[in-house]
PDB file of C-alpha atoms in Angstrom:
ATOM      1  CA  ASN A   1      -1.812 -20.040 -18.134  1.00 80.00           C
ATOM      2  CA  GLY A   2       0.840 -19.209 -20.452  1.00 82.00           C
ATOM      3  CA  ALA A   3      -0.982 -15.911 -21.720  1.00 83.00           C
ATOM      4  CA  VAL A   4      -1.455 -14.787 -17.721  1.00 84.00           C
ATOM      5  CA  ALA A   5       2.206 -15.440 -17.234  1.00 81.00           C
ATOM      6  CA  ASP A   6       3.097 -13.232 -20.282  1.00 78.00           C
ATOM      7  CA  ALA A   7       0.790 -10.458 -18.865  1.00 76.00           C
ATOM      8  CA  LEU A   8       2.735 -10.801 -15.578  1.00 75.00           C
ATOM      9  CA  VAL A   9       5.936 -10.357 -17.020  1.00 71.00           C
ATOM     10  CA  THR A  10       5.313  -7.956 -20.081  1.00 68.00           C
ATOM     11  CA  GLY A  11       1.977  -6.384 -19.469  1.00 65.00           C
ATOM     12  CA  GLU A  12       0.655  -7.635 -22.648  1.00 70.00           C
ATOM     13  CA  ARG A  13      -2.778  -8.844 -22.147  1.00 71.00           C
ATOM     14  CA  GLY A  14      -4.083  -9.527 -25.700  1.00 74.00           C
ATOM     15  CA  ARG A  15      -3.947 -13.314 -25.538  1.00 82.00           C
ATOM     16  CA  ILE A  16      -6.068 -13.701 -22.539  1.00 84.00           C
ATOM     17  CA  PRO A  17      -9.327 -15.253 -23.228  1.00 86.00           C
ATOM     18  CA  ALA A  18     -11.985 -12.971 -22.590  1.00 86.00           C
ATOM     19  CA  GLU A  19     -13.902 -15.349 -20.197  1.00 88.00           C
ATOM     20  CA  THR A  20     -10.620 -15.294 -18.002  1.00 87.00           C
ATOM     21  CA  THR A  21     -10.413 -11.582 -18.183  1.00 84.00           C
ATOM     22  CA  THR A  22     -14.186 -11.338 -16.956  1.00 85.00           C
ATOM     23  CA  ALA A  23     -13.567 -13.850 -14.098  1.00 86.00           C
ATOM     24  CA  LEU A  24     -10.544 -11.733 -12.830  1.00 84.00           C
ATOM     25  CA  GLN A  25     -12.479  -8.379 -13.087  1.00 81.00           C
ATOM     26  CA  ASP A  26     -15.577  -9.989 -11.386  1.00 83.00           C
ATOM     27  CA  SER A  27     -13.655 -11.691  -8.554  1.00 84.00           C
ATOM     28  CA  GLY A  28     -11.468  -8.555  -8.006  1.00 81.00           C
ATOM     29  CA  LEU A  29      -8.232  -9.840  -9.137  1.00 80.00           C
ATOM     30  CA  ALA A  30      -7.761  -7.879 -12.431  1.00 75.00           C
ATOM     31  CA  HIS A  31      -5.137  -5.584 -10.755  1.00 72.00           C
ATOM     32  CA  ILE A  32      -2.846  -8.548 -10.864  1.00 73.00           C
ATOM     33  CA  LEU A  33      -2.576  -8.469 -14.327  1.00 69.00           C
ATOM     34  CA  ALA A  34      -1.229  -5.191 -14.716  1.00 59.00           C
ATOM     35  CA  ILE A  35       2.507  -4.385 -14.626  1.00 49.00           C
ATOM     36  CA  SER A  36       1.693  -1.823 -11.778  1.00 56.00           C
ATOM     37  CA  GLY A  37       2.711  -0.969  -8.253  1.00 60.00           C
ATOM     38  CA  PHE A  38       1.741  -4.364  -6.824  1.00 65.00           C
ATOM     39  CA  ASN A  39       3.956  -6.315  -9.148  1.00 68.00           C
ATOM     40  CA  MET A  40       6.707  -3.943  -9.238  1.00 77.00           C
ATOM     41  CA  ALA A  41       6.764  -3.506  -5.505  1.00 77.00           C
ATOM     42  CA  ILE A  42       7.117  -7.503  -5.236  1.00 76.00           C
ATOM     43  CA  MET A  43       9.993  -7.282  -7.525  1.00 78.00           C
ATOM     44  CA  ALA A  44      11.739  -4.487  -6.085  1.00 84.00           C
ATOM     45  CA  GLY A  45      10.913  -5.552  -2.476  1.00 83.00           C
ATOM     46  CA  ALA A  46      12.146  -9.002  -3.138  1.00 81.00           C
ATOM     47  CA  LEU A  47      15.600  -7.850  -4.362  1.00 85.00           C
ATOM     48  CA  PHE A  48      15.846  -5.383  -1.617  1.00 89.00           C
ATOM     49  CA  GLY A  49      15.074  -8.198   1.061  1.00 87.00           C
ATOM     50  CA  PHE A  50      17.287 -10.781  -0.494  1.00 88.00           C
ATOM     51  CA  THR A  51      20.205  -8.332  -1.065  1.00 90.00           C
ATOM     52  CA  ARG A  52      20.038  -7.207   2.600  1.00 91.00           C
ATOM     53  CA  ALA A  53      19.559 -10.415   4.070  1.00 91.00           C
ATOM     54  CA  THR A  54      22.337 -12.049   1.827  1.00 91.00           C
ATOM     55  CA  LEU A  55      24.843  -9.307   2.793  1.00 91.00           C
ATOM     56  CA  ALA A  56      24.034  -9.501   6.435  1.00 92.00           C
ATOM     57  CA  LEU A  57      25.232 -13.034   6.514  1.00 91.00           C
ATOM     58  CA  VAL A  58      28.727 -11.789   6.237  1.00 89.00           C
ATOM     59  CA  PRO A  59      29.633  -9.973   9.416  1.00 89.00           C
ATOM     60  CA  VAL A  60      32.565  -7.921   7.894  1.00 88.00           C
ATOM     61  CA  LEU A  61      30.100  -6.446   5.201  1.00 87.00           C
ATOM     62  CA  ALA A  62      27.228  -5.991   7.643  1.00 86.00           C
ATOM     63  CA  LEU A  63      29.599  -4.012  10.083  1.00 87.00           C
ATOM     64  CA  ARG A  64      31.189  -1.769   7.420  1.00 88.00           C
ATOM     65  CA  LEU A  65      28.595  -1.207   4.640  1.00 88.00           C
ATOM     66  CA  PRO A  66      25.338   0.528   4.625  1.00 90.00           C
ATOM     67  CA  LEU A  67      23.225  -2.696   3.722  1.00 90.00           C
ATOM     68  CA  LYS A  68      19.881  -0.806   3.405  1.00 90.00           C
ATOM     69  CA  LYS A  69      21.305   1.690   0.861  1.00 91.00           C
ATOM     70  CA  ILE A  70      22.677  -1.143  -1.163  1.00 92.00           C
ATOM     71  CA  ALA A  71      19.630  -2.869  -1.159  1.00 91.00           C
ATOM     72  CA  ALA A  72      17.723  -0.163  -2.020  1.00 91.00           C
ATOM     73  CA  LEU A  73      19.920   0.102  -5.302  1.00 92.00           C
ATOM     74  CA  ALA A  74      19.350  -3.470  -5.770  1.00 90.00           C
ATOM     75  CA  GLY A  75      15.458  -2.957  -5.578  1.00 89.00           C
ATOM     76  CA  PHE A  76      15.909   0.123  -8.040  1.00 90.00           C
ATOM     77  CA  ILE A  77      17.424  -2.075 -10.570  1.00 88.00           C
ATOM     78  CA  GLY A  78      14.455  -4.486 -10.317  1.00 84.00           C
ATOM     79  CA  ALA A  79      12.118  -1.759 -10.745  1.00 86.00           C
ATOM     80  CA  ILE A  80      13.873  -0.530 -13.893  1.00 86.00           C
ATOM     81  CA  PHE A  81      13.971  -3.986 -15.104  1.00 81.00           C
ATOM     82  CA  CYS A  82      10.264  -4.205 -14.671  1.00 78.00           C
ATOM     83  CA  LEU A  83       9.809  -0.878 -16.335  1.00 80.00           C
ATOM     84  CA  VAL A  84      11.914  -1.847 -19.449  1.00 80.00           C
ATOM     85  CA  ILE A  85      10.453  -5.389 -20.078  1.00 74.00           C
ATOM     86  CA  SER A  86       6.963  -3.942 -19.858  1.00 69.00           C
ATOM     87  CA  GLY A  87       7.545  -1.497 -22.588  1.00 71.00           C
ATOM     88  CA  ALA A  88       7.148   1.481 -20.147  1.00 69.00           C
ATOM     89  CA  ALA A  89       3.411   1.476 -20.414  1.00 68.00           C
ATOM     90  CA  SER A  90       1.737   4.126 -18.466  1.00 71.00           C
ATOM     91  CA  PRO A  91       0.856   1.995 -15.363  1.00 72.00           C
ATOM     92  CA  ALA A  92       4.368   0.649 -15.252  1.00 75.00           C
ATOM     93  CA  ALA A  93       5.829   4.310 -15.378  1.00 80.00           C
ATOM     94  CA  ARG A  94       3.389   5.391 -12.684  1.00 80.00           C
ATOM     95  CA  ALA A  95       4.464   2.596 -10.431  1.00 81.00           C
ATOM     96  CA  PHE A  96       8.137   3.062 -11.385  1.00 86.00           C
ATOM     97  CA  VAL A  97       7.971   6.831 -10.275  1.00 86.00           C
ATOM     98  CA  MET A  98       6.411   5.989  -6.861  1.00 84.00           C
ATOM     99  CA  ILE A  99       8.756   3.304  -5.989  1.00 86.00           C
ATOM    100  CA  ALA A 100      11.912   5.130  -7.363  1.00 88.00           C
ATOM    101  CA  LEU A 101      11.001   8.075  -5.088  1.00 87.00           C
ATOM    102  CA  MET A 102      10.553   5.711  -2.078  1.00 86.00           C
ATOM    103  CA  LEU A 103      14.105   3.875  -2.669  1.00 89.00           C
ATOM    104  CA  LEU A 104      15.561   7.471  -3.270  1.00 89.00           C
ATOM    105  CA  ALA A 105      14.203   8.388   0.120  1.00 88.00           C
ATOM    106  CA  LEU A 106      16.098   5.381   1.666  1.00 88.00           C
ATOM    107  CA  LEU A 107      19.234   6.463  -0.015  1.00 88.00           C
ATOM    108  CA  LEU A 108      19.021   9.858   1.533  1.00 87.00           C
ATOM    109  CA  ASP A 109      17.938   8.448   5.031  1.00 85.00           C
ATOM    110  CA  ARG A 110      14.441   9.914   4.899  1.00 86.00           C
ATOM    111  CA  PRO A 111      11.161   8.343   5.489  1.00 81.00           C
ATOM    112  CA  ALA A 112      10.332   6.206   2.516  1.00 78.00           C
ATOM    113  CA  LEU A 113       6.482   5.809   3.343  1.00 78.00           C
ATOM    114  CA  SER A 114       4.835   9.225   3.383  1.00 81.00           C
ATOM    115  CA  MET A 115       2.363  11.456   1.982  1.00 85.00           C
ATOM    116  CA  ARG A 116       5.165  13.890   1.042  1.00 85.00           C
ATOM    117  CA  ASN A 117       6.777  11.259  -1.187  1.00 84.00           C
ATOM    118  CA  LEU A 118       3.445  10.450  -2.820  1.00 85.00           C
ATOM    119  CA  ALA A 119       2.605  14.033  -3.564  1.00 87.00           C
ATOM    120  CA  LEU A 120       6.242  14.339  -5.308  1.00 87.00           C
ATOM    121  CA  ALA A 121       5.368  11.073  -7.424  1.00 86.00           C
ATOM    122  CA  ALA A 122       1.995  12.764  -8.455  1.00 87.00           C
ATOM    123  CA  LEU A 123       3.742  15.971  -9.251  1.00 89.00           C
ATOM    124  CA  VAL A 124       6.368  14.141 -11.371  1.00 87.00           C
ATOM    125  CA  LEU A 125       3.811  12.283 -13.266  1.00 86.00           C
ATOM    126  CA  LEU A 126       1.692  15.380 -13.932  1.00 89.00           C
ATOM    127  CA  LEU A 127       4.397  17.508 -14.946  1.00 89.00           C
ATOM    128  CA  LEU A 128       5.408  14.848 -17.556  1.00 84.00           C
ATOM    129  CA  ALA A 129       1.937  14.120 -18.709  1.00 84.00           C
ATOM    130  CA  PRO A 130      -0.773  16.438 -17.243  1.00 88.00           C
ATOM    131  CA  GLU A 131      -3.579  14.704 -19.349  1.00 85.00           C
ATOM    132  CA  THR A 132      -3.240  11.573 -17.069  1.00 84.00           C
ATOM    133  CA  LEU A 133      -5.019  13.251 -14.514  1.00 86.00           C
ATOM    134  CA  LEU A 134      -8.380  12.497 -16.273  1.00 85.00           C
ATOM    135  CA  ASP A 135      -7.066   8.911 -16.743  1.00 83.00           C
ATOM    136  CA  ALA A 136      -9.224   6.279 -14.761  1.00 80.00           C
ATOM    137  CA  GLY A 137      -6.015   4.265 -13.995  1.00 78.00           C
ATOM    138  CA  PHE A 138      -3.981   7.378 -12.522  1.00 83.00           C
ATOM    139  CA  GLN A 139      -6.881   8.371 -10.466  1.00 86.00           C
ATOM    140  CA  MET A 140      -7.829   4.801  -8.913  1.00 83.00           C
ATOM    141  CA  SER A 141      -3.901   4.255  -8.371  1.00 82.00           C
ATOM    142  CA  PHE A 142      -3.360   7.314  -6.139  1.00 86.00           C
ATOM    143  CA  ALA A 143      -6.746   6.879  -4.466  1.00 88.00           C
ATOM    144  CA  ALA A 144      -5.730   3.557  -3.383  1.00 84.00           C
ATOM    145  CA  VAL A 145      -2.144   4.557  -2.155  1.00 86.00           C
ATOM    146  CA  VAL A 146      -3.346   7.526  -0.569  1.00 89.00           C
ATOM    147  CA  GLY A 147      -5.990   5.588   1.535  1.00 88.00           C
ATOM    148  CA  LEU A 148      -3.394   2.921   2.328  1.00 86.00           C
ATOM    149  CA  MET A 149      -0.716   5.715   3.199  1.00 87.00           C
ATOM    150  CA  ALA A 150      -3.200   7.243   5.652  1.00 88.00           C
ATOM    151  CA  VAL A 151      -4.160   4.028   7.336  1.00 88.00           C
ATOM    152  CA  PHE A 152      -0.542   3.060   7.515  1.00 85.00           C
ATOM    153  CA  GLU A 153       0.228   6.525   9.200  1.00 83.00           C
ATOM    154  CA  TRP A 154      -2.623   6.223  11.723  1.00 84.00           C
ATOM    155  CA  TYR A 155      -1.736   2.733  12.592  1.00 82.00           C
ATOM    156  CA  ALA A 156       2.113   3.443  13.205  1.00 79.00           C
ATOM    157  CA  GLY A 157       1.123   6.382  15.086  1.00 78.00           C
ATOM    158  CA  TRP A 158      -1.381   4.378  17.160  1.00 79.00           C
ATOM    159  CA  ARG A 159       1.131   1.613  17.746  1.00 75.00           C
ATOM    160  CA  ALA A 160       3.810   4.102  18.811  1.00 74.00           C
ATOM    161  CA  ALA A 161       1.536   5.791  21.302  1.00 73.00           C
ATOM    162  CA  GLY A 162       0.082   2.546  22.870  1.00 65.00           C
ATOM    163  CA  SER A 163       3.007   0.251  22.773  1.00 58.00           C
ATOM    164  CA  GLN A 164       4.287  -1.069  26.171  1.00 54.00           C
ATOM    165  CA  SER A 165       6.415  -3.984  24.858  1.00 56.00           C
ATOM    166  CA  ASP A 166      10.130  -4.271  24.469  1.00 53.00           C
ATOM    167  CA  PRO A 167      10.973  -3.345  20.957  1.00 55.00           C
ATOM    168  CA  ARG A 168      13.556  -5.962  20.923  1.00 55.00           C
ATOM    169  CA  GLU A 169      11.183  -8.569  21.760  1.00 59.00           C
ATOM    170  CA  LYS A 170      10.121 -10.574  18.728  1.00 64.00           C
ATOM    171  CA  PRO A 171       6.453 -11.799  18.303  1.00 64.00           C
ATOM    172  CA  GLY A 172       5.619 -15.219  17.987  1.00 70.00           C
ATOM    173  CA  LEU A 173       4.756 -17.317  14.662  1.00 74.00           C
ATOM    174  CA  ALA A 174       0.942 -17.142  15.448  1.00 76.00           C
ATOM    175  CA  ARG A 175       1.052 -13.369  15.968  1.00 77.00           C
ATOM    176  CA  ARG A 176       3.034 -12.550  13.002  1.00 76.00           C
ATOM    177  CA  ALA A 177       0.775 -14.809  10.901  1.00 74.00           C
ATOM    178  CA  LEU A 178      -2.397 -13.058  12.414  1.00 79.00           C
ATOM    179  CA  ARG A 179      -0.783  -9.700  11.489  1.00 78.00           C
ATOM    180  CA  PHE A 180      -0.037 -10.590   8.056  1.00 73.00           C
ATOM    181  CA  GLY A 181      -3.578 -12.119   7.481  1.00 73.00           C
ATOM    182  CA  GLY A 182      -4.935  -9.045   9.025  1.00 77.00           C
ATOM    183  CA  GLY A 183      -2.703  -6.718   6.710  1.00 77.00           C
ATOM    184  CA  ILE A 184      -4.084  -8.298   3.720  1.00 73.00           C
ATOM    185  CA  VAL A 185      -7.694  -7.882   4.677  1.00 76.00           C
ATOM    186  CA  ALA A 186      -7.105  -4.424   5.907  1.00 81.00           C
ATOM    187  CA  SER A 187      -5.279  -3.143   2.869  1.00 80.00           C
ATOM    188  CA  THR A 188      -7.919  -4.955   0.571  1.00 77.00           C
ATOM    189  CA  VAL A 189     -10.752  -3.371   2.357  1.00 80.00           C
ATOM    190  CA  VAL A 190      -9.255   0.157   2.258  1.00 84.00           C
ATOM    191  CA  ALA A 191      -7.971   0.061  -1.223  1.00 80.00           C
ATOM    192  CA  GLY A 192     -11.485  -1.260  -2.259  1.00 79.00           C
ATOM    193  CA  LEU A 193     -13.192   1.541  -0.321  1.00 83.00           C
ATOM    194  CA  ALA A 194     -10.817   4.141  -1.859  1.00 85.00           C
ATOM    195  CA  VAL A 195     -11.438   3.163  -5.469  1.00 83.00           C
ATOM    196  CA  ALA A 196     -15.114   2.426  -5.121  1.00 82.00           C
ATOM    197  CA  PRO A 197     -16.452   5.714  -6.198  1.00 86.00           C
ATOM    198  CA  LEU A 198     -14.065   5.912  -9.209  1.00 85.00           C
ATOM    199  CA  ALA A 199     -14.775   2.333 -10.256  1.00 81.00           C
ATOM    200  CA  THR A 200     -18.576   3.252 -10.001  1.00 83.00           C
ATOM    201  CA  PHE A 201     -18.203   6.419 -11.977  1.00 85.00           C
ATOM    202  CA  HIS A 202     -15.896   5.228 -14.728  1.00 83.00           C
ATOM    203  CA  PHE A 203     -17.067   1.647 -15.091  1.00 79.00           C
ATOM    204  CA  GLN A 204     -20.445   1.344 -13.530  1.00 77.00           C
ATOM    205  CA  LYS A 205     -19.348  -2.170 -12.046  1.00 75.00           C
ATOM    206  CA  MET A 206     -18.209  -3.198  -8.493  1.00 75.00           C
ATOM    207  CA  SER A 207     -16.758  -6.344  -7.233  1.00 76.00           C
ATOM    208  CA  GLN A 208     -18.442  -7.314  -4.079  1.00 77.00           C
ATOM    209  CA  LEU A 209     -16.408 -10.472  -3.155  1.00 78.00           C
ATOM    210  CA  GLY A 210     -12.825  -8.870  -3.954  1.00 78.00           C
ATOM    211  CA  LEU A 211     -11.781  -9.249  -0.093  1.00 76.00           C
ATOM    212  CA  LEU A 212     -12.597 -13.167  -0.415  1.00 82.00           C
ATOM    213  CA  ALA A 213     -10.624 -13.476  -3.714  1.00 84.00           C
ATOM    214  CA  ASN A 214      -7.761 -11.409  -2.603  1.00 82.00           C
ATOM    215  CA  LEU A 215      -7.396 -12.780   0.941  1.00 81.00           C
ATOM    216  CA  ILE A 216      -6.544 -16.382  -1.177  1.00 84.00           C
ATOM    217  CA  ALA A 217      -4.745 -14.929  -4.162  1.00 84.00           C
ATOM    218  CA  VAL A 218      -2.609 -12.311  -2.759  1.00 80.00           C
ATOM    219  CA  PRO A 219      -0.478 -14.767  -0.418  1.00 82.00           C
ATOM    220  CA  LEU A 220      -0.180 -17.132  -3.644  1.00 85.00           C
ATOM    221  CA  PHE A 221       0.730 -14.267  -5.906  1.00 82.00           C
ATOM    222  CA  ALA A 222       3.283 -12.653  -3.574  1.00 78.00           C
ATOM    223  CA  PHE A 223       5.111 -15.669  -2.185  1.00 81.00           C
ATOM    224  CA  TYR A 224       4.849 -18.233  -5.041  1.00 86.00           C
ATOM    225  CA  ILE A 225       3.987 -16.757  -8.545  1.00 86.00           C
ATOM    226  CA  MET A 226       6.089 -13.668  -8.536  1.00 80.00           C
ATOM    227  CA  PRO A 227       9.251 -15.268  -7.165  1.00 83.00           C
ATOM    228  CA  LEU A 228       8.908 -17.784  -9.732  1.00 86.00           C
ATOM    229  CA  VAL A 229       8.686 -15.195 -12.448  1.00 83.00           C
ATOM    230  CA  LEU A 230      11.924 -13.721 -11.122  1.00 80.00           C
ATOM    231  CA  VAL A 231      13.655 -17.183 -10.993  1.00 85.00           C
ATOM    232  CA  ALA A 232      12.519 -17.966 -14.681  1.00 85.00           C
ATOM    233  CA  LEU A 233      13.618 -14.555 -16.029  1.00 81.00           C
ATOM    234  CA  ILE A 234      17.082 -14.843 -14.368  1.00 82.00           C
ATOM    235  CA  ALA A 235      17.329 -18.583 -15.578  1.00 87.00           C
ATOM    236  CA  MET A 236      16.216 -17.865 -19.376  1.00 85.00           C
ATOM    237  CA  PRO A 237      19.836 -16.696 -20.651  1.00 85.00           C
ATOM    238  CA  PHE A 238      21.081 -19.878 -19.615  1.00 89.00           C
ATOM    239  CA  GLY A 239      18.379 -22.012 -21.084  1.00 88.00           C
ATOM    240  CA  LEU A 240      17.257 -23.151 -17.551  1.00 87.00           C
ATOM    241  CA  GLU A 241      13.737 -21.725 -17.398  1.00 86.00           C
ATOM    242  CA  ALA A 242      11.548 -24.840 -17.967  1.00 88.00           C
ATOM    243  CA  MET A 243      11.484 -26.068 -14.386  1.00 92.00           C
ATOM    244  CA  PRO A 244      10.617 -22.536 -12.873  1.00 89.00           C
ATOM    245  CA  LEU A 245       7.984 -22.036 -15.826  1.00 89.00           C
ATOM    246  CA  LEU A 246       6.462 -25.561 -15.132  1.00 91.00           C
ATOM    247  CA  ALA A 247       6.043 -24.542 -11.423  1.00 91.00           C
ATOM    248  CA  LEU A 248       4.742 -21.196 -12.320  1.00 90.00           C
ATOM    249  CA  ASP A 249       2.127 -22.763 -14.613  1.00 90.00           C
ATOM    250  CA  GLN A 250       0.774 -24.665 -11.475  1.00 91.00           C
ATOM    251  CA  GLY A 251       0.538 -21.288  -9.383  1.00 90.00           C
ATOM    252  CA  VAL A 252      -1.261 -19.436 -12.120  1.00 90.00           C
ATOM    253  CA  GLN A 253      -3.700 -22.318 -12.711  1.00 92.00           C
ATOM    254  CA  LEU A 254      -4.475 -22.195  -8.841  1.00 92.00           C
ATOM    255  CA  MET A 255      -4.885 -18.443  -9.034  1.00 90.00           C
ATOM    256  CA  LEU A 256      -7.348 -18.615 -12.166  1.00 91.00           C
ATOM    257  CA  ALA A 257      -9.134 -21.428 -10.204  1.00 92.00           C
ATOM    258  CA  VAL A 258      -9.920 -19.059  -7.308  1.00 91.00           C
ATOM    259  CA  ALA A 259     -10.811 -16.154  -9.788  1.00 89.00           C
ATOM    260  CA  HIS A 260     -13.396 -18.510 -11.345  1.00 90.00           C
ATOM    261  CA  ALA A 261     -14.698 -19.640  -8.272  1.00 91.00           C
ATOM    262  CA  VAL A 262     -15.283 -16.435  -6.676  1.00 89.00           C
ATOM    263  CA  ALA A 263     -16.569 -15.016  -9.991  1.00 87.00           C
ATOM    264  CA  GLY A 264     -19.009 -17.819 -10.130  1.00 86.00           C
ATOM    265  CA  ILE A 265     -20.695 -16.955  -6.984  1.00 86.00           C
ATOM    266  CA  GLU A 266     -24.226 -15.106  -7.304  1.00 82.00           C
ATOM    267  CA  GLY A 267     -23.787 -11.521  -6.917  1.00 78.00           C
ATOM    268  CA  ALA A 268     -19.841 -11.538  -7.068  1.00 77.00           C
ATOM    269  CA  ALA A 269     -20.161  -8.367  -9.453  1.00 76.00           C
ATOM    270  CA  ALA A 270     -22.660  -5.641  -9.188  1.00 76.00           C
ATOM    271  CA  ARG A 271     -23.834  -3.407 -11.958  1.00 79.00           C
ATOM    272  CA  VAL A 272     -24.459   0.062 -10.515  1.00 78.00           C
ATOM    273  CA  PRO A 273     -26.087   3.248 -12.103  1.00 80.00           C
ATOM    274  CA  GLN A 274     -23.728   6.141 -13.345  1.00 79.00           C
ATOM    275  CA  MET A 275     -22.695   8.282 -10.347  1.00 82.00           C
ATOM    276  CA  PRO A 276     -23.180  12.145 -10.882  1.00 86.00           C
ATOM    277  CA  LEU A 277     -19.835  14.090 -11.225  1.00 86.00           C
ATOM    278  CA  ALA A 278     -20.971  16.405  -8.259  1.00 89.00           C
ATOM    279  CA  ALA A 279     -21.104  13.248  -5.988  1.00 88.00           C
ATOM    280  CA  LEU A 280     -17.921  11.883  -7.050  1.00 88.00           C
ATOM    281  CA  VAL A 281     -16.096  15.316  -6.504  1.00 89.00           C
ATOM    282  CA  SER A 282     -17.871  15.365  -2.936  1.00 91.00           C
ATOM    283  CA  ILE A 283     -16.624  12.068  -1.887  1.00 90.00           C
ATOM    284  CA  MET A 284     -13.061  12.417  -3.306  1.00 90.00           C
ATOM    285  CA  LEU A 285     -12.802  15.644  -1.575  1.00 90.00           C
ATOM    286  CA  GLY A 286     -13.978  14.204   1.730  1.00 90.00           C
ATOM    287  CA  GLY A 287     -11.778  11.438   1.259  1.00 89.00           C
ATOM    288  CA  LEU A 288      -8.721  13.663   0.888  1.00 88.00           C
ATOM    289  CA  TRP A 289      -9.612  15.743   3.852  1.00 90.00           C
ATOM    290  CA  LEU A 290     -10.006  12.586   6.008  1.00 88.00           C
ATOM    291  CA  ALA A 291      -6.770  11.140   4.556  1.00 87.00           C
ATOM    292  CA  LEU A 292      -4.365  14.240   4.713  1.00 85.00           C
ATOM    293  CA  TRP A 293      -5.095  15.790   8.018  1.00 85.00           C
ATOM    294  CA  ARG A 294      -4.029  14.345  11.276  1.00 80.00           C
ATOM    295  CA  GLN A 295      -6.000  16.451  13.780  1.00 82.00           C
ATOM    296  CA  ARG A 296      -9.475  15.506  14.872  1.00 83.00           C
ATOM    297  CA  TRP A 297     -11.046  17.769  12.337  1.00 83.00           C
ATOM    298  CA  ARG A 298     -10.098  15.065   9.721  1.00 85.00           C
ATOM    299  CA  LEU A 299     -13.316  13.583  10.535  1.00 85.00           C
ATOM    300  CA  LEU A 300     -15.063  16.510   8.737  1.00 87.00           C
ATOM    301  CA  GLY A 301     -14.251  14.565   5.635  1.00 87.00           C
ATOM    302  CA  LEU A 302     -16.998  12.011   6.520  1.00 87.00           C
ATOM    303  CA  VAL A 303     -19.502  14.903   5.665  1.00 88.00           C
ATOM    304  CA  GLY A 304     -18.298  15.093   2.338  1.00 88.00           C
ATOM    305  CA  ILE A 305     -18.215  11.475   1.707  1.00 87.00           C
ATOM    306  CA  GLY A 306     -21.751  10.935   3.240  1.00 87.00           C
ATOM    307  CA  ALA A 307     -23.184  13.886   1.159  1.00 86.00           C
ATOM    308  CA  GLY A 308     -21.745  12.337  -2.292  1.00 81.00           C
ATOM    309  CA  ALA A 309     -22.919   8.738  -1.237  1.00 79.00           C
ATOM    310  CA  LYS A 310     -26.488  10.159  -0.656  1.00 74.00           C
ATOM    311  CA  GLU A 311     -26.643  11.798  -4.251  1.00 65.00           C
TER     312      GLU A 311
END
């Protein structure tokens, strides 16, 4: 448990037993171990939300200060902290550039979540290190985010076009819980489908029960494990980290239990043959066509995906 907690904070995975690593890979939870967009977004997002909510409790500050911009600066500091403590490894640097551009957009009163910002992040990373274009981590990270961004933009447009309700009306607890669960399912499915061709090409291995594992582990990770990591790091300089670390130990133990249970199911991970390069190129070009266009001819991307899958 300590080795996994160490990996969550610093990205150092050398002490994790091979059996645990295999279980996380087979269950589709290996992405949790990397100091990547998921971890850094939780850290930056938690500081963003906490700062904005805290300042909003003071009427004088709420009425006179740009709380969203101040919260964006707090989130930026959290992202820098993650980058520094992880040693600025490639996945962390990639995540930092994405998140920094999103927070910069908030400071400039521009849309934070957009394909334009994602393209700028890719451009910055490739200008700094062009060779990363051939890196499996780079390809899979951007494939997942492009897929998620495309679905988010489509869903936002669909809701705006079909919404008849009062925007001031707050949804009930049941509806919010349903949206949250549906969001986890949808994001896991979309990201899984986006990276599946690349995982097949690079590793010849696919997790077939990743949806089940992520549906259980992601809420635990986002709302229990990572907040405790943040609390423990804040408490360390004062020698008060014992209690948060004990609670973190229980959370990591439960997450690993989920990973081992799902990985132990027959057929959880499947070996697949090497995908031809032409098939991968066809699928990825079709996926980009489908994700980037907004008109109906975007559906022509399905032709490229189908042609690649057939090969």
